[in-house]
Short mmCIF file of C-alpha atoms in Angstrom, two decimals:
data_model
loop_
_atom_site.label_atom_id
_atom_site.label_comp_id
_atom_site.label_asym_id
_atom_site.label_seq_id
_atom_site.Cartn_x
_atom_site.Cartn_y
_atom_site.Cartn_z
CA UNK A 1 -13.38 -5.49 6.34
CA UNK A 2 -10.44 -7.11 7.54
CA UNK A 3 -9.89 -6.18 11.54
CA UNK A 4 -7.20 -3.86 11.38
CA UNK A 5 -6.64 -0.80 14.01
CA UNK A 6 -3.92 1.79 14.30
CA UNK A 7 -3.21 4.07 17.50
CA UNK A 8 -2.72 7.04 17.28
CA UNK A 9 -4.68 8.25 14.50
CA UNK A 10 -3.22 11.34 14.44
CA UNK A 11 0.34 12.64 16.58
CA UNK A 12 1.90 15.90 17.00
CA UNK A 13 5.28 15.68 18.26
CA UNK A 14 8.78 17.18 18.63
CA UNK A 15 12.14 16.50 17.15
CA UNK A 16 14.08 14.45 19.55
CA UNK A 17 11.32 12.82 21.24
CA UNK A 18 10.71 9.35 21.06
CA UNK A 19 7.03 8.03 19.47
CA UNK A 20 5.37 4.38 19.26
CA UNK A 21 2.73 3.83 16.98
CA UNK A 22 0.65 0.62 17.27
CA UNK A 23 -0.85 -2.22 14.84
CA UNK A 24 -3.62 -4.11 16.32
CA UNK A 25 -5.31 -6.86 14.14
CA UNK A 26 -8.47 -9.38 15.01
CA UNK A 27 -7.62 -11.75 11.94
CA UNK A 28 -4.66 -13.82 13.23
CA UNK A 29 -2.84 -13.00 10.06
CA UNK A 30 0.70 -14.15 9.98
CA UNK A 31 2.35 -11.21 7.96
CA UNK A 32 2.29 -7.57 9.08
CA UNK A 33 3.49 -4.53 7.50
CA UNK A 34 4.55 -1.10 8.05
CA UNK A 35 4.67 1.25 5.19
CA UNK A 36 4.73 4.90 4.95
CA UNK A 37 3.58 7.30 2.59
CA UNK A 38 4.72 10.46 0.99
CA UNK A 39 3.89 12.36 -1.72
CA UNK A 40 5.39 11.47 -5.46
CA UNK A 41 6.31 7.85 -3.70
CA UNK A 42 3.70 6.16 -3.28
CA UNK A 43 3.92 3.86 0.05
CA UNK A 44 7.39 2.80 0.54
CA UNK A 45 7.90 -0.29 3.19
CA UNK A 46 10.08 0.05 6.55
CA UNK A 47 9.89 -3.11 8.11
CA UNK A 48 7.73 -6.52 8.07
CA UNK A 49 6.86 -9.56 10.35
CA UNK A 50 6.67 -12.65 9.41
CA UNK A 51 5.62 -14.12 12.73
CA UNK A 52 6.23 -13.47 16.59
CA UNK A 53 9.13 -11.87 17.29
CA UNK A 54 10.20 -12.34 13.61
CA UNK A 55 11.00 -9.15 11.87
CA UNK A 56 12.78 -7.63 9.43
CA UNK A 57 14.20 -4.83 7.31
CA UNK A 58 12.08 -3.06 4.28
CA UNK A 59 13.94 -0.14 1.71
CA UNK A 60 13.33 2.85 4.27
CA UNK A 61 14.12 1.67 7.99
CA UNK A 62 16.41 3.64 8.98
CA UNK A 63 15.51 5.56 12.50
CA UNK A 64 12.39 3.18 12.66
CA UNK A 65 12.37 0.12 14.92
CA UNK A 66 10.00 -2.89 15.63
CA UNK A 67 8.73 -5.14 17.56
CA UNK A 68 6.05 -7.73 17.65
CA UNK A 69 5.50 -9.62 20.93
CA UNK A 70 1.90 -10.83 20.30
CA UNK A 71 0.32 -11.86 17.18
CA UNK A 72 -2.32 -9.39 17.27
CA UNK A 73 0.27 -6.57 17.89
CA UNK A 74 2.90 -5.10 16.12
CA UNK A 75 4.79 -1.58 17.22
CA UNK A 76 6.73 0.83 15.00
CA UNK A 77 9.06 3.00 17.08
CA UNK A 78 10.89 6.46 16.02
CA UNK A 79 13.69 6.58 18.70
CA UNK A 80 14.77 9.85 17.97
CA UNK A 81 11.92 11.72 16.07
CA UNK A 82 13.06 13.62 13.03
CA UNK A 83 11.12 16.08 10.89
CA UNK A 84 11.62 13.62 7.58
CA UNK A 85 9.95 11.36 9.48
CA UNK A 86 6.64 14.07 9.15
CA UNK A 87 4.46 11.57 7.60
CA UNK A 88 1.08 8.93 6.80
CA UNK A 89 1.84 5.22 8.20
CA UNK A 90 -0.03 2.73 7.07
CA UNK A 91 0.35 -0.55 8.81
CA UNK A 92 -1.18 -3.94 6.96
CA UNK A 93 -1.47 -7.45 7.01
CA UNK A 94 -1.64 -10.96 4.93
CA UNK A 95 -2.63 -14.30 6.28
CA UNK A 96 -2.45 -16.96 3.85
CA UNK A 97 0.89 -17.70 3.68
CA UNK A 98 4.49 -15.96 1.81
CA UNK A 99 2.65 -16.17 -1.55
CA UNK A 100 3.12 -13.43 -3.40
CA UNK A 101 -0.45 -13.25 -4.74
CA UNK A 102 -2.12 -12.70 -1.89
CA UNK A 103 -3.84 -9.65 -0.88
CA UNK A 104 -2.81 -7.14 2.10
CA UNK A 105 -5.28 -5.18 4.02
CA UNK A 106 -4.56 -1.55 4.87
CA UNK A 107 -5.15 0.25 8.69
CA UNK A 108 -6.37 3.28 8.60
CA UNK A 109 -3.65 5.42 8.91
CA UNK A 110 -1.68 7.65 11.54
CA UNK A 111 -0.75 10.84 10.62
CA UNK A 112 2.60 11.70 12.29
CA UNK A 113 4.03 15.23 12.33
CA UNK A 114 7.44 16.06 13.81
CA UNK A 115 7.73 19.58 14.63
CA UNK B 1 15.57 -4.52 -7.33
CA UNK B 2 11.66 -4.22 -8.04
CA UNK B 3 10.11 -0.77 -9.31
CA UNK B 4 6.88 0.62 -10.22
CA UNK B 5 6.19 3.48 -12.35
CA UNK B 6 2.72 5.04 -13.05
CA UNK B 7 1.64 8.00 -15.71
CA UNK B 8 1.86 11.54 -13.92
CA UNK B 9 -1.59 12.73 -11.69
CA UNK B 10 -3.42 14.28 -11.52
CA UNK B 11 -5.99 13.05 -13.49
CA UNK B 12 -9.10 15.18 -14.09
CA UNK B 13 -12.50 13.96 -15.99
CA UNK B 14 -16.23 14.50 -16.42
CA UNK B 15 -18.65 12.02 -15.90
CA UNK B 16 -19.24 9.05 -18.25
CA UNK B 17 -15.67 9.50 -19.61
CA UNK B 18 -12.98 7.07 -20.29
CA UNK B 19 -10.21 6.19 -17.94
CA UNK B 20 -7.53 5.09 -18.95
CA UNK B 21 -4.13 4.85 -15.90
CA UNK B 22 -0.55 3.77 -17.16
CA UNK B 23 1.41 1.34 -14.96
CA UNK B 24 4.53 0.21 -16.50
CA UNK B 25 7.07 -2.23 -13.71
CA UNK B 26 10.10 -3.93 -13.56
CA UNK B 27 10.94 -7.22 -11.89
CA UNK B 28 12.64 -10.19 -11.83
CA UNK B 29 10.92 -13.39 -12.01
CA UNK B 30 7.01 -13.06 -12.24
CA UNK B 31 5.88 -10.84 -10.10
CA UNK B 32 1.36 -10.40 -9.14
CA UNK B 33 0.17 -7.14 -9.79
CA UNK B 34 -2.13 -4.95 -8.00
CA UNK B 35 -4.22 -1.87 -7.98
CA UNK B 36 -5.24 -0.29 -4.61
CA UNK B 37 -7.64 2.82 -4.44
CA UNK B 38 -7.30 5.53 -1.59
CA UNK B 39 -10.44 7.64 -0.93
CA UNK B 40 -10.02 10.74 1.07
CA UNK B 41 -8.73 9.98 4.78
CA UNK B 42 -8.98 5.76 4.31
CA UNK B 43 -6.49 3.24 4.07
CA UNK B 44 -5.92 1.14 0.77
CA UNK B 45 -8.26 -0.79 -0.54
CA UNK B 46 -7.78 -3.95 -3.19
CA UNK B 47 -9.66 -3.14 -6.69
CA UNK B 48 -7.88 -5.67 -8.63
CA UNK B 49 -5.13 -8.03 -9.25
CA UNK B 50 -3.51 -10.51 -11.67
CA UNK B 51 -1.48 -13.25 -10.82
CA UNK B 52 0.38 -14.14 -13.74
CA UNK B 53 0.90 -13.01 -17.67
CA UNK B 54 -2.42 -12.27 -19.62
CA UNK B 55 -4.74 -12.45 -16.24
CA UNK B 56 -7.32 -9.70 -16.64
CA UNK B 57 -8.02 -8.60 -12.91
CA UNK B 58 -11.64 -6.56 -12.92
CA UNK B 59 -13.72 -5.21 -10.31
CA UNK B 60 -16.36 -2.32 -10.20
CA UNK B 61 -16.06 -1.83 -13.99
CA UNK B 62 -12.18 -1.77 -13.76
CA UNK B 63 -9.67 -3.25 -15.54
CA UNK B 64 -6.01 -4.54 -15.76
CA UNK B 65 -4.67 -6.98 -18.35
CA UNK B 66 -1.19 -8.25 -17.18
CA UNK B 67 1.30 -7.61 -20.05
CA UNK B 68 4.64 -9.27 -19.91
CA UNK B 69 5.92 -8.49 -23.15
CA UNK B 70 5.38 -4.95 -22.55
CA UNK B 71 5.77 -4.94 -18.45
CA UNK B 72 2.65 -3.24 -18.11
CA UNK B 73 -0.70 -3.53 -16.29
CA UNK B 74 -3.06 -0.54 -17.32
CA UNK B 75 -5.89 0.39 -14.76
CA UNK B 76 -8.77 1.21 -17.63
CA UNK B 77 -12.78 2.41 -16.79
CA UNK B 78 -14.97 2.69 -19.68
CA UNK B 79 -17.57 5.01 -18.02
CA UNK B 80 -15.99 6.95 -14.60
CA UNK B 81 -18.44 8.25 -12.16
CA UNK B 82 -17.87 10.96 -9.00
CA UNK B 83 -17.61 8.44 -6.76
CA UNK B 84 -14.22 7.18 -8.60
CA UNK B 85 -12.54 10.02 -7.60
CA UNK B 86 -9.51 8.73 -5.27
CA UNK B 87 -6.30 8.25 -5.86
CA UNK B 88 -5.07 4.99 -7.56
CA UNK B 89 -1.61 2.81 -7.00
CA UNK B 90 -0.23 -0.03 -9.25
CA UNK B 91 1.78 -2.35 -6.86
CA UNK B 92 3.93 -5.43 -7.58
CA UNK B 93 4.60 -8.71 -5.38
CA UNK B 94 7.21 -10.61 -6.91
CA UNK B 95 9.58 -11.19 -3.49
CA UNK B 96 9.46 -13.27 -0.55
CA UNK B 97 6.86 -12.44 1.93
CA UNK B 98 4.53 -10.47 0.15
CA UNK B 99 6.39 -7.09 0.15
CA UNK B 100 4.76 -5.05 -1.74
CA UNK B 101 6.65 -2.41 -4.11
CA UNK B 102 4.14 0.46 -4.89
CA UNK B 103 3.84 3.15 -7.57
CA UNK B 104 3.51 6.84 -6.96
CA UNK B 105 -0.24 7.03 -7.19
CA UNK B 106 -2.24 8.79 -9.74
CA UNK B 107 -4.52 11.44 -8.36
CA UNK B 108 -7.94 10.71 -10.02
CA UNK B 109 -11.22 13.48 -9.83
CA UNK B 110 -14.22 13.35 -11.69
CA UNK B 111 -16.32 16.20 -11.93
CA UNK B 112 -20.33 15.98 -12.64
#
């Protein structure tokens, strides 16, 4: 299994308040992801990296900001927690290059709840 | 832009049946196709893929023929087992990067 870790697993928190999940990978993969899921939509993507410090925007990223300082590491931050935001995040990751046919593996998950 | 739709979950079968998950898409250009599987509490996992227009992808006694005439990639089982039961998402790649745009997922349980 591909070396992918996500902190928390689980997070109880408040509207307002700000939260930081982390990505940490062993496999020196290029590409990292951060989707989220919901119910009836399937995983839907906020942002991507493409390389240190190289990020950008997916089709739900409002609220959400990232950041990605290391290879290994790569942060999703709520600013301003919002109950919409009450959700599964998956973070993953591809290493062989932009193709298109290449596989991403999944994290495990954080469960996020905003009260 | 890219879009994914799959048939309506849940899905609910006995043993030994047949299995048989719609996954219709739309994209420009010629997108790779995927199907992940989600057991309780996990992350995604790859079953199968297809890379470009009549590629069957096949894994574990699954499998997806890509269709471009009819935009379609069909997860199909001939003989489903308990351990199956997850739930299933048809994904395309067809943009820079590897962004993948997912399906709904399809709520699969097999009962003994």
């Amino acid at each position: 299994d591909a070396g992918i870790t996500q902190s928390p697993r689980h997070k109880v928190t408040e509207t307002g308040t700000p939260v930081t999940l982390r990505c940490h990978q062993t496999e020196n993969h290029r590409y990292m992801y951060w989707y989220r899921q919901d119910p009836g939509h399937g995983l839907r993507l906020i942002h991507y990296s493409y390389g240190v410090k190289d990020t950008d925007k997916g089709e739900v990223s409002d609220g959400y900001s990232v950041s990605r300082s290391k290879t290994e590491d790569f942060l999703l931050t709520l600013e301003s927690a919002t109950s919409s935001q009450t959700s599964v995040y998956f973070c993953a990751i591809s290493g062989m290059g932009a193709s298109a046919s290449v596989e991403q593996f999944f994290g495990p998950g954080t469960r996020l709840t905003v009260l | 832009g890219d879009s994914v739709t799959q048939m309506e979950g849940p899905v609910t079968l006995s043993e030994e049946a047949f299995l048989t998950i719609n996954c219709t898409y739309t994209a420009t250009g010629y997108p790779s196709l995927f199907w992940y599987v989600q057991y309780p509490g996990e992350g995604l996992q790859l079953l199968l893929k297809a890379t470009k227009a009549d590629d069957k992808g096949s894994n574990k006694g699954f499998e997806a023929t890509y269709r471009k005439e009819t935009t379609s990639f069909h997860l199909e089982k001939g003989s489903v087992q308990v351990s199956d039961s997850a739930v299933y998402f048809c994904a395309l790649s067809g943009t820079s990067y590897g962004k993948l745009t997912f399906g709904q997922g399809t709520i699969l349980t097999v009962h003994p």
